[in-house]
Amino acid sequence: MTPPIHEMTDRARDVFRIVVESYLDTGLPVGSRTLSKVSGLNLSPASIRNVMQDLEESGLLAAPHTSAGRMPTDMGLRLFVDGMMQSHEPSQEERDAIEREAGEQGPVEEALANTTAVLSGLSACAGLVLVPKREPVLRQVGFVPLSHDRALAVIVGDDGSVENRVIDLPPGLPPSTLEQAANYLSAMLAGQTLSQARERLSRQIERERAELDAAARDLIARGLAVWSEDGGRRPVLIVRGQARLIDHSAADDLDRVRQLLDELEGKEEIARLLDSAREGDAARIFIGSENKLFALSGSSVIAKPVRALDGRVVGVVGVIGPTRLNYARVVPMVDFTAATLTRLLG
């Protein structure tokens, strides 16, 4: 358990803060001799070593085997971020860059992707945005037989998108039933989204049972059942700026960088993490081993929900980078980006 800040002495707080800030700035462990030269600390190297030892025993600092210096642990970073960090609001130039991309004319996905790319550049991290998958407006529905007991349910959207699912067929279903069900669906549902189609069909079939035989009704029910709510609302993760994760210090820790890039390839896991940030209004900060996904790469994620004007969460925006990222600068930047997207896209 992280020790409360108020239980630390003034001396311990000063040493801890300087170690963390120096580490976040350089990515390197900090030694007692370096700290003794810091203006205003007024402590000898021996006194500093004693304080650092106490902080290490408290689980807030660690000593890498390659160095006599200390660096903050994930628990130490959490204590710093939650209780000691002094945030720095984005500059006017940074605000202008974010607002310019968020306000570009064009598809919403393009605005989100471009804004995420800008956020990546300004934060020196990889930018992330999670948005709900938009349901296509239906143009045509069809069934393609695959075998005596299986068929492919195909939906064509007005935008030209095509999605399909394999469904099981009842025994002995004649091919004419597939055609009857497809014609009925295409005629009834063109111009509607899948969720609208499901709602309409449930009412329509009850009123017009005579127009469809039992086999066709069963086939339609099976076809729509496979297009679950998850399929219609499956989130889409956009990642921009992975190359920024390979900075000047990455050469000393290539294994960590490779691990992080591998984790970004597994978008489903990252999407689930971002989805957990949908609740609440404040930015969520996931630091290193606090989340098992990043236990090996030593990475942090800062994420915040984007809301529509009616309060609905329409996405999550954030960044991912090494645990030593500049939280004081990046957290307010993510806050501002989410607020800008809420205003312009909500």
CSV table of C-alpha atoms in Angstrom, one decimal:
chain,number,residue,atom,x,y,z
A,1,MET,CA,0.0,0.0,0.0
A,2,THR,CA,1.3,3.5,-0.9
A,3,PRO,CA,2.2,5.5,2.2
A,4,PRO,CA,0.2,8.7,2.5
A,5,ILE,CA,2.1,11.9,1.6
A,6,HIS,CA,1.3,13.5,5.0
A,7,GLU,CA,3.2,10.7,6.7
A,8,MET,CA,6.4,11.6,4.9
A,9,THR,CA,8.8,14.1,6.5
A,10,ASP,CA,9.5,17.4,4.6
A,11,ARG,CA,13.0,16.1,3.9
A,12,ALA,CA,11.7,12.8,2.4
A,13,ARG,CA,9.1,14.7,0.3
A,14,ASP,CA,11.7,17.0,-1.1
A,15,VAL,CA,14.2,14.2,-2.0
A,16,PHE,CA,11.4,12.0,-3.4
A,17,ARG,CA,10.0,14.9,-5.5
A,18,ILE,CA,13.4,15.8,-7.0
A,19,VAL,CA,14.2,12.1,-7.7
A,20,VAL,CA,10.9,11.7,-9.6
A,21,GLU,CA,11.1,14.9,-11.5
A,22,SER,CA,14.7,14.2,-12.5
A,23,TYR,CA,13.8,10.7,-13.6
A,24,LEU,CA,10.8,11.8,-15.6
A,25,ASP,CA,13.0,14.4,-17.3
A,26,THR,CA,16.0,12.2,-18.2
A,27,GLY,CA,14.9,8.6,-17.8
A,28,LEU,CA,17.9,7.9,-15.7
A,29,PRO,CA,18.4,6.9,-12.0
A,30,VAL,CA,19.4,9.7,-9.7
A,31,GLY,CA,22.3,9.4,-7.3
A,32,SER,CA,22.8,11.1,-3.9
A,33,ARG,CA,25.8,13.1,-5.1
A,34,THR,CA,23.7,14.6,-7.9
A,35,LEU,CA,21.0,15.4,-5.4
A,36,SER,CA,23.4,17.1,-3.0
A,37,LYS,CA,24.1,19.7,-5.6
A,38,VAL,CA,20.5,20.7,-6.0
A,39,SER,CA,19.9,24.2,-4.8
A,40,GLY,CA,17.8,24.5,-1.7
A,41,LEU,CA,18.1,20.9,-0.6
A,42,ASN,CA,20.9,21.6,1.9
A,43,LEU,CA,21.6,18.0,2.7
A,44,SER,CA,24.9,16.1,2.6
A,45,PRO,CA,25.3,13.0,0.3
A,46,ALA,CA,25.2,10.8,3.4
A,47,SER,CA,21.9,12.3,4.6
A,48,ILE,CA,20.4,12.0,1.2
A,49,ARG,CA,21.5,8.3,1.0
A,50,ASN,CA,19.7,7.6,4.3
A,51,VAL,CA,16.5,9.3,3.0
A,52,MET,CA,16.7,7.4,-0.3
A,53,GLN,CA,17.2,4.1,1.6
A,54,ASP,CA,14.1,4.8,3.7
A,55,LEU,CA,12.1,5.6,0.5
A,56,GLU,CA,13.3,2.4,-1.1
A,57,GLU,CA,12.2,0.4,1.9
A,58,SER,CA,8.8,2.1,1.7
A,59,GLY,CA,8.5,0.8,-1.9
A,60,LEU,CA,8.6,4.3,-3.5
A,61,LEU,CA,12.1,4.1,-5.0
A,62,ALA,CA,14.2,1.3,-6.5
A,63,ALA,CA,17.9,0.9,-7.3
A,64,PRO,CA,18.6,-0.6,-10.7
A,65,HIS,CA,21.3,-3.2,-10.6
A,66,THR,CA,23.3,-1.2,-13.2
A,67,SER,CA,23.4,2.0,-11.1
A,68,ALA,CA,23.9,3.3,-7.6
A,69,GLY,CA,21.2,5.8,-8.2
A,70,ARG,CA,17.5,5.5,-7.5
A,71,MET,CA,14.4,5.7,-9.7
A,72,PRO,CA,10.7,5.8,-8.7
A,73,THR,CA,8.7,2.6,-8.7
A,74,ASP,CA,5.3,2.4,-10.2
A,75,MET,CA,3.9,2.9,-6.7
A,76,GLY,CA,6.1,5.9,-6.3
A,77,LEU,CA,4.9,7.4,-9.6
A,78,ARG,CA,1.3,6.8,-8.5
A,79,LEU,CA,2.0,8.7,-5.2
A,80,PHE,CA,3.7,11.6,-7.2
A,81,VAL,CA,0.9,11.8,-9.8
A,82,ASP,CA,-2.0,11.7,-7.3
A,83,GLY,CA,-0.5,14.0,-4.6
A,84,MET,CA,2.5,16.0,-5.7
A,85,MET,CA,2.4,16.8,-9.4
A,86,GLN,CA,2.0,20.4,-10.5
A,87,SER,CA,0.1,20.3,-13.8
A,88,HIS,CA,1.1,22.5,-16.7
A,89,GLU,CA,-1.7,23.6,-19.0
A,90,PRO,CA,-1.2,23.3,-22.8
A,91,SER,CA,0.3,26.4,-24.5
A,92,GLN,CA,-1.8,28.4,-26.9
A,93,GLU,CA,0.1,26.9,-29.8
A,94,GLU,CA,-0.7,23.4,-28.6
A,95,ARG,CA,-4.3,24.3,-28.1
A,96,ASP,CA,-4.5,25.8,-31.6
A,97,ALA,CA,-3.0,22.6,-33.1
A,98,ILE,CA,-5.5,20.3,-31.4
A,99,GLU,CA,-8.5,22.5,-32.2
A,100,ARG,CA,-7.4,22.9,-35.8
A,101,GLU,CA,-7.4,19.1,-36.4
A,102,ALA,CA,-10.5,18.4,-34.4
A,103,GLY,CA,-12.4,21.1,-36.3
A,104,GLU,CA,-11.4,19.8,-39.8
A,105,GLN,CA,-14.4,19.2,-42.2
A,106,GLY,CA,-14.9,15.5,-43.1
A,107,PRO,CA,-15.8,12.2,-41.6
A,108,VAL,CA,-15.8,12.0,-37.8
A,109,GLU,CA,-13.3,9.1,-37.9
A,110,GLU,CA,-10.9,11.3,-39.9
A,111,ALA,CA,-11.1,14.1,-37.4
A,112,LEU,CA,-10.5,11.7,-34.5
A,113,ALA,CA,-7.5,10.1,-36.3
A,114,ASN,CA,-6.0,13.5,-37.2
A,115,THR,CA,-6.5,14.8,-33.7
A,116,THR,CA,-4.9,11.7,-32.2
A,117,ALA,CA,-1.9,12.1,-34.5
A,118,VAL,CA,-1.5,15.7,-33.2
A,119,LEU,CA,-1.8,14.6,-29.6
A,120,SER,CA,0.9,12.0,-30.3
A,121,GLY,CA,3.3,14.6,-31.7
A,122,LEU,CA,2.7,17.0,-28.8
A,123,SER,CA,3.0,14.4,-26.1
A,124,ALA,CA,5.8,12.4,-27.6
A,125,CYS,CA,3.7,9.3,-27.0
A,126,ALA,CA,1.5,7.1,-29.2
A,127,GLY,CA,-2.0,8.6,-29.4
A,128,LEU,CA,-5.1,6.5,-28.9
A,129,VAL,CA,-8.8,7.0,-29.5
A,130,LEU,CA,-11.6,4.5,-29.0
A,131,VAL,CA,-14.8,5.2,-30.8
A,132,PRO,CA,-18.0,3.1,-31.2
A,133,LYS,CA,-18.3,1.3,-34.5
A,134,ARG,CA,-21.0,3.1,-36.5
A,135,GLU,CA,-23.8,0.8,-37.7
A,136,PRO,CA,-24.1,0.9,-41.5
A,137,VAL,CA,-27.4,1.9,-43.1
A,138,LEU,CA,-28.7,-1.2,-44.7
A,139,ARG,CA,-29.0,-1.5,-48.5
A,140,GLN,CA,-29.4,-5.2,-49.0
A,141,VAL,CA,-29.6,-8.4,-47.0
A,142,GLY,CA,-28.9,-11.9,-48.4
A,143,PHE,CA,-28.4,-15.5,-47.5
A,144,VAL,CA,-25.8,-17.6,-49.3
A,145,PRO,CA,-26.0,-21.4,-48.8
A,146,LEU,CA,-22.8,-23.1,-47.6
A,147,SER,CA,-24.0,-26.6,-46.9
A,148,HIS,CA,-27.2,-28.4,-46.1
A,149,ASP,CA,-27.2,-27.0,-42.6
A,150,ARG,CA,-25.3,-23.7,-42.8
A,151,ALA,CA,-25.6,-20.4,-44.7
A,152,LEU,CA,-23.8,-17.0,-44.8
A,153,ALA,CA,-25.9,-14.1,-43.7
A,154,VAL,CA,-24.7,-11.1,-45.7
A,155,ILE,CA,-25.4,-7.4,-45.0
A,156,VAL,CA,-24.5,-4.7,-47.5
A,157,GLY,CA,-24.4,-1.1,-46.3
A,158,ASP,CA,-25.2,2.1,-48.1
A,159,ASP,CA,-21.6,3.0,-47.8
A,160,GLY,CA,-20.6,-0.1,-49.7
A,161,SER,CA,-19.4,-2.0,-46.6
A,162,VAL,CA,-20.1,-5.7,-46.5
A,163,GLU,CA,-20.2,-7.8,-43.4
A,164,ASN,CA,-21.2,-11.5,-43.0
A,165,ARG,CA,-21.8,-14.1,-40.4
A,166,VAL,CA,-22.3,-17.9,-40.6
A,167,ILE,CA,-25.6,-19.2,-39.3
A,168,ASP,CA,-27.0,-22.6,-38.7
A,169,LEU,CA,-30.0,-23.7,-40.8
A,170,PRO,CA,-32.9,-25.9,-39.6
A,171,PRO,CA,-32.9,-29.4,-41.2
A,172,GLY,CA,-34.5,-29.7,-44.6
A,173,LEU,CA,-34.8,-25.9,-45.3
A,174,PRO,CA,-35.5,-25.5,-49.0
A,175,PRO,CA,-33.4,-22.9,-51.0
A,176,SER,CA,-36.6,-21.0,-51.9
A,177,THR,CA,-36.9,-20.1,-48.2
A,178,LEU,CA,-33.5,-18.4,-48.2
A,179,GLU,CA,-34.6,-16.3,-51.2
A,180,GLN,CA,-37.9,-15.4,-49.6
A,181,ALA,CA,-36.3,-14.3,-46.4
A,182,ALA,CA,-33.7,-12.3,-48.2
A,183,ASN,CA,-36.2,-10.5,-50.4
A,184,TYR,CA,-38.4,-9.7,-47.4
A,185,LEU,CA,-35.5,-8.3,-45.4
A,186,SER,CA,-34.2,-6.2,-48.2
A,187,ALA,CA,-37.6,-4.7,-49.0
A,188,MET,CA,-38.5,-4.0,-45.4
A,189,LEU,CA,-35.2,-2.8,-44.0
A,190,ALA,CA,-33.4,-0.8,-46.7
A,191,GLY,CA,-32.4,2.6,-45.3
A,192,GLN,CA,-32.3,1.6,-41.7
A,193,THR,CA,-29.6,0.7,-39.3
A,194,LEU,CA,-29.3,-2.9,-37.9
A,195,SER,CA,-30.7,-1.9,-34.5
A,196,GLN,CA,-33.6,-0.1,-36.1
A,197,ALA,CA,-34.2,-3.1,-38.3
A,198,ARG,CA,-34.3,-5.5,-35.4
A,199,GLU,CA,-36.8,-3.4,-33.6
A,200,ARG,CA,-39.1,-3.0,-36.7
A,201,LEU,CA,-38.9,-6.6,-37.6
A,202,SER,CA,-40.0,-7.9,-34.2
A,203,ARG,CA,-43.2,-5.8,-34.6
A,204,GLN,CA,-43.7,-6.4,-38.3
A,205,ILE,CA,-43.5,-10.1,-38.3
A,206,GLU,CA,-46.1,-10.4,-35.5
A,207,ARG,CA,-48.5,-8.3,-37.6
A,208,GLU,CA,-47.8,-10.0,-40.9
A,209,ARG,CA,-47.3,-13.6,-39.9
A,210,ALA,CA,-49.4,-14.7,-42.8
A,211,GLU,CA,-46.9,-13.3,-45.4
A,212,LEU,CA,-44.1,-15.5,-44.2
A,213,ASP,CA,-44.2,-19.2,-43.5
A,214,ALA,CA,-42.7,-20.5,-40.2
A,215,ALA,CA,-39.4,-21.6,-41.8
A,216,ALA,CA,-38.8,-18.1,-43.2
A,217,ARG,CA,-39.7,-16.4,-39.9
A,218,ASP,CA,-37.2,-18.8,-38.2
A,219,LEU,CA,-34.5,-18.0,-40.7
A,220,ILE,CA,-34.9,-14.3,-40.3
A,221,ALA,CA,-34.7,-14.6,-36.6
A,222,ARG,CA,-31.5,-16.6,-36.8
A,223,GLY,CA,-30.0,-14.2,-39.3
A,224,LEU,CA,-30.6,-11.2,-37.1
A,225,ALA,CA,-29.6,-13.0,-33.9
A,226,VAL,CA,-26.0,-13.4,-35.0
A,227,TRP,CA,-25.7,-9.6,-35.5
A,228,SER,CA,-25.5,-9.1,-31.8
A,229,GLU,CA,-25.4,-5.8,-30.0
A,230,ASP,CA,-21.6,-6.3,-29.7
A,231,GLY,CA,-21.3,-6.6,-33.4
A,232,GLY,CA,-23.1,-3.3,-34.0
A,233,ARG,CA,-21.3,-1.4,-31.2
A,234,ARG,CA,-17.9,-3.0,-31.4
A,235,PRO,CA,-15.4,-0.3,-30.5
A,236,VAL,CA,-12.7,0.8,-33.0
A,237,LEU,CA,-9.3,1.7,-31.7
A,238,ILE,CA,-7.2,4.2,-33.7
A,239,VAL,CA,-3.5,4.3,-32.9
A,240,ARG,CA,-1.2,7.0,-34.2
A,241,GLY,CA,2.5,7.8,-33.6
A,242,GLN,CA,3.9,4.4,-32.5
A,243,ALA,CA,7.3,5.5,-33.9
A,244,ARG,CA,7.5,8.2,-31.2
A,245,LEU,CA,7.9,5.5,-28.6
A,246,ILE,CA,11.4,4.8,-30.0
A,247,ASP,CA,13.1,7.9,-28.6
A,248,HIS,CA,16.7,8.7,-27.8
A,249,SER,CA,16.6,6.5,-24.6
A,250,ALA,CA,15.0,3.5,-26.3
A,251,ALA,CA,18.4,2.1,-27.4
A,252,ASP,CA,19.1,1.3,-23.8
A,253,ASP,CA,15.8,-0.6,-23.4
A,254,LEU,CA,14.9,-2.2,-26.7
A,255,ASP,CA,13.2,-5.1,-25.1
A,256,ARG,CA,10.7,-2.8,-23.3
A,257,VAL,CA,10.0,-0.9,-26.5
A,258,ARG,CA,9.4,-4.2,-28.5
A,259,GLN,CA,7.1,-5.4,-25.8
A,260,LEU,CA,5.1,-2.2,-25.9
A,261,LEU,CA,4.8,-2.3,-29.7
A,262,ASP,CA,3.6,-5.9,-29.5
A,263,GLU,CA,1.0,-4.8,-27.0
A,264,LEU,CA,-0.2,-2.1,-29.4
A,265,GLU,CA,-0.7,-4.8,-32.0
A,266,GLY,CA,-3.1,-6.6,-29.7
A,267,LYS,CA,-5.6,-3.8,-30.0
A,268,GLU,CA,-8.4,-5.7,-28.4
A,269,GLU,CA,-6.6,-5.7,-25.0
A,270,ILE,CA,-5.8,-2.0,-25.3
A,271,ALA,CA,-9.4,-1.3,-26.3
A,272,ARG,CA,-10.7,-3.0,-23.2
A,273,LEU,CA,-8.4,-0.9,-21.1
A,274,LEU,CA,-9.5,2.3,-22.7
A,275,ASP,CA,-13.2,1.2,-22.4
A,276,SER,CA,-12.7,1.0,-18.6
A,277,ALA,CA,-12.0,4.8,-18.6
A,278,ARG,CA,-15.5,5.6,-19.9
A,279,GLU,CA,-16.8,6.1,-16.4
A,280,GLY,CA,-16.3,9.4,-14.6
A,281,ASP,CA,-15.3,12.8,-15.8
A,282,ALA,CA,-11.6,12.9,-14.9
A,283,ALA,CA,-8.7,11.5,-16.8
A,284,ARG,CA,-7.7,7.9,-15.8
A,285,ILE,CA,-4.0,7.2,-15.4
A,286,PHE,CA,-2.8,3.6,-15.6
A,287,ILE,CA,0.8,3.3,-14.5
A,288,GLY,CA,3.0,0.3,-15.4
A,289,SER,CA,2.4,-2.9,-13.4
A,290,GLU,CA,-0.8,-1.5,-12.0
A,291,ASN,CA,-2.3,-3.1,-15.1
A,292,LYS,CA,-1.1,-6.6,-16.0
A,293,LEU,CA,-1.1,-5.7,-19.7
A,294,PHE,CA,1.9,-3.4,-19.2
A,295,ALA,CA,3.7,-5.3,-16.5
A,296,LEU,CA,6.5,-6.3,-18.9
A,297,SER,CA,6.8,-3.2,-21.0
A,298,GLY,CA,6.6,-0.7,-18.2
A,299,SER,CA,4.1,1.6,-19.9
A,300,SER,CA,1.5,4.1,-18.8
A,301,VAL,CA,-1.8,5.1,-20.3
A,302,ILE,CA,-3.6,8.4,-19.8
A,303,ALA,CA,-7.2,8.3,-21.1
A,304,LYS,CA,-10.4,10.4,-20.8
A,305,PRO,CA,-13.9,9.9,-22.1
A,306,VAL,CA,-15.3,12.1,-24.9
A,307,ARG,CA,-18.9,13.0,-24.3
A,308,ALA,CA,-21.8,14.2,-26.5
A,309,LEU,CA,-23.7,17.3,-25.5
A,310,ASP,CA,-26.3,15.1,-23.9
A,311,GLY,CA,-23.7,13.4,-21.6
A,312,ARG,CA,-23.4,10.2,-23.6
A,313,VAL,CA,-19.8,8.8,-23.9
A,314,VAL,CA,-19.0,8.7,-27.6
A,315,GLY,CA,-15.4,7.7,-27.3
A,316,VAL,CA,-12.2,7.7,-25.3
A,317,VAL,CA,-9.1,9.6,-26.2
A,318,GLY,CA,-5.6,9.1,-24.7
A,319,VAL,CA,-1.9,8.4,-25.0
A,320,ILE,CA,0.4,5.5,-24.2
A,321,GLY,CA,4.1,5.8,-23.5
A,322,PRO,CA,6.8,4.8,-21.0
A,323,THR,CA,6.1,5.2,-17.3
A,324,ARG,CA,8.5,8.1,-17.2
A,325,LEU,CA,6.4,10.3,-19.5
A,326,ASN,CA,5.8,13.9,-18.5
A,327,TYR,CA,2.5,13.4,-16.6
A,328,ALA,CA,2.3,17.1,-15.5
A,329,ARG,CA,2.2,18.2,-19.1
A,330,VAL,CA,0.5,15.2,-20.8
A,331,VAL,CA,-2.5,14.8,-18.4
A,332,PRO,CA,-3.8,18.4,-19.1
A,333,MET,CA,-3.2,17.9,-22.8
A,334,VAL,CA,-5.4,14.8,-22.8
A,335,ASP,CA,-8.0,16.7,-20.8
A,336,PHE,CA,-8.0,19.5,-23.3
A,337,THR,CA,-8.2,17.2,-26.3
A,338,ALA,CA,-11.2,15.3,-24.8
A,339,ALA,CA,-12.9,18.6,-24.1
A,340,THR,CA,-12.3,19.9,-27.6
A,341,LEU,CA,-13.6,16.8,-29.2
A,342,THR,CA,-16.6,16.9,-26.9
A,343,ARG,CA,-17.3,20.5,-28.0
A,344,LEU,CA,-16.8,20.0,-31.7
A,345,LEU,CA,-18.0,16.4,-32.3
A,346,GLY,CA,-20.7,16.1,-29.5
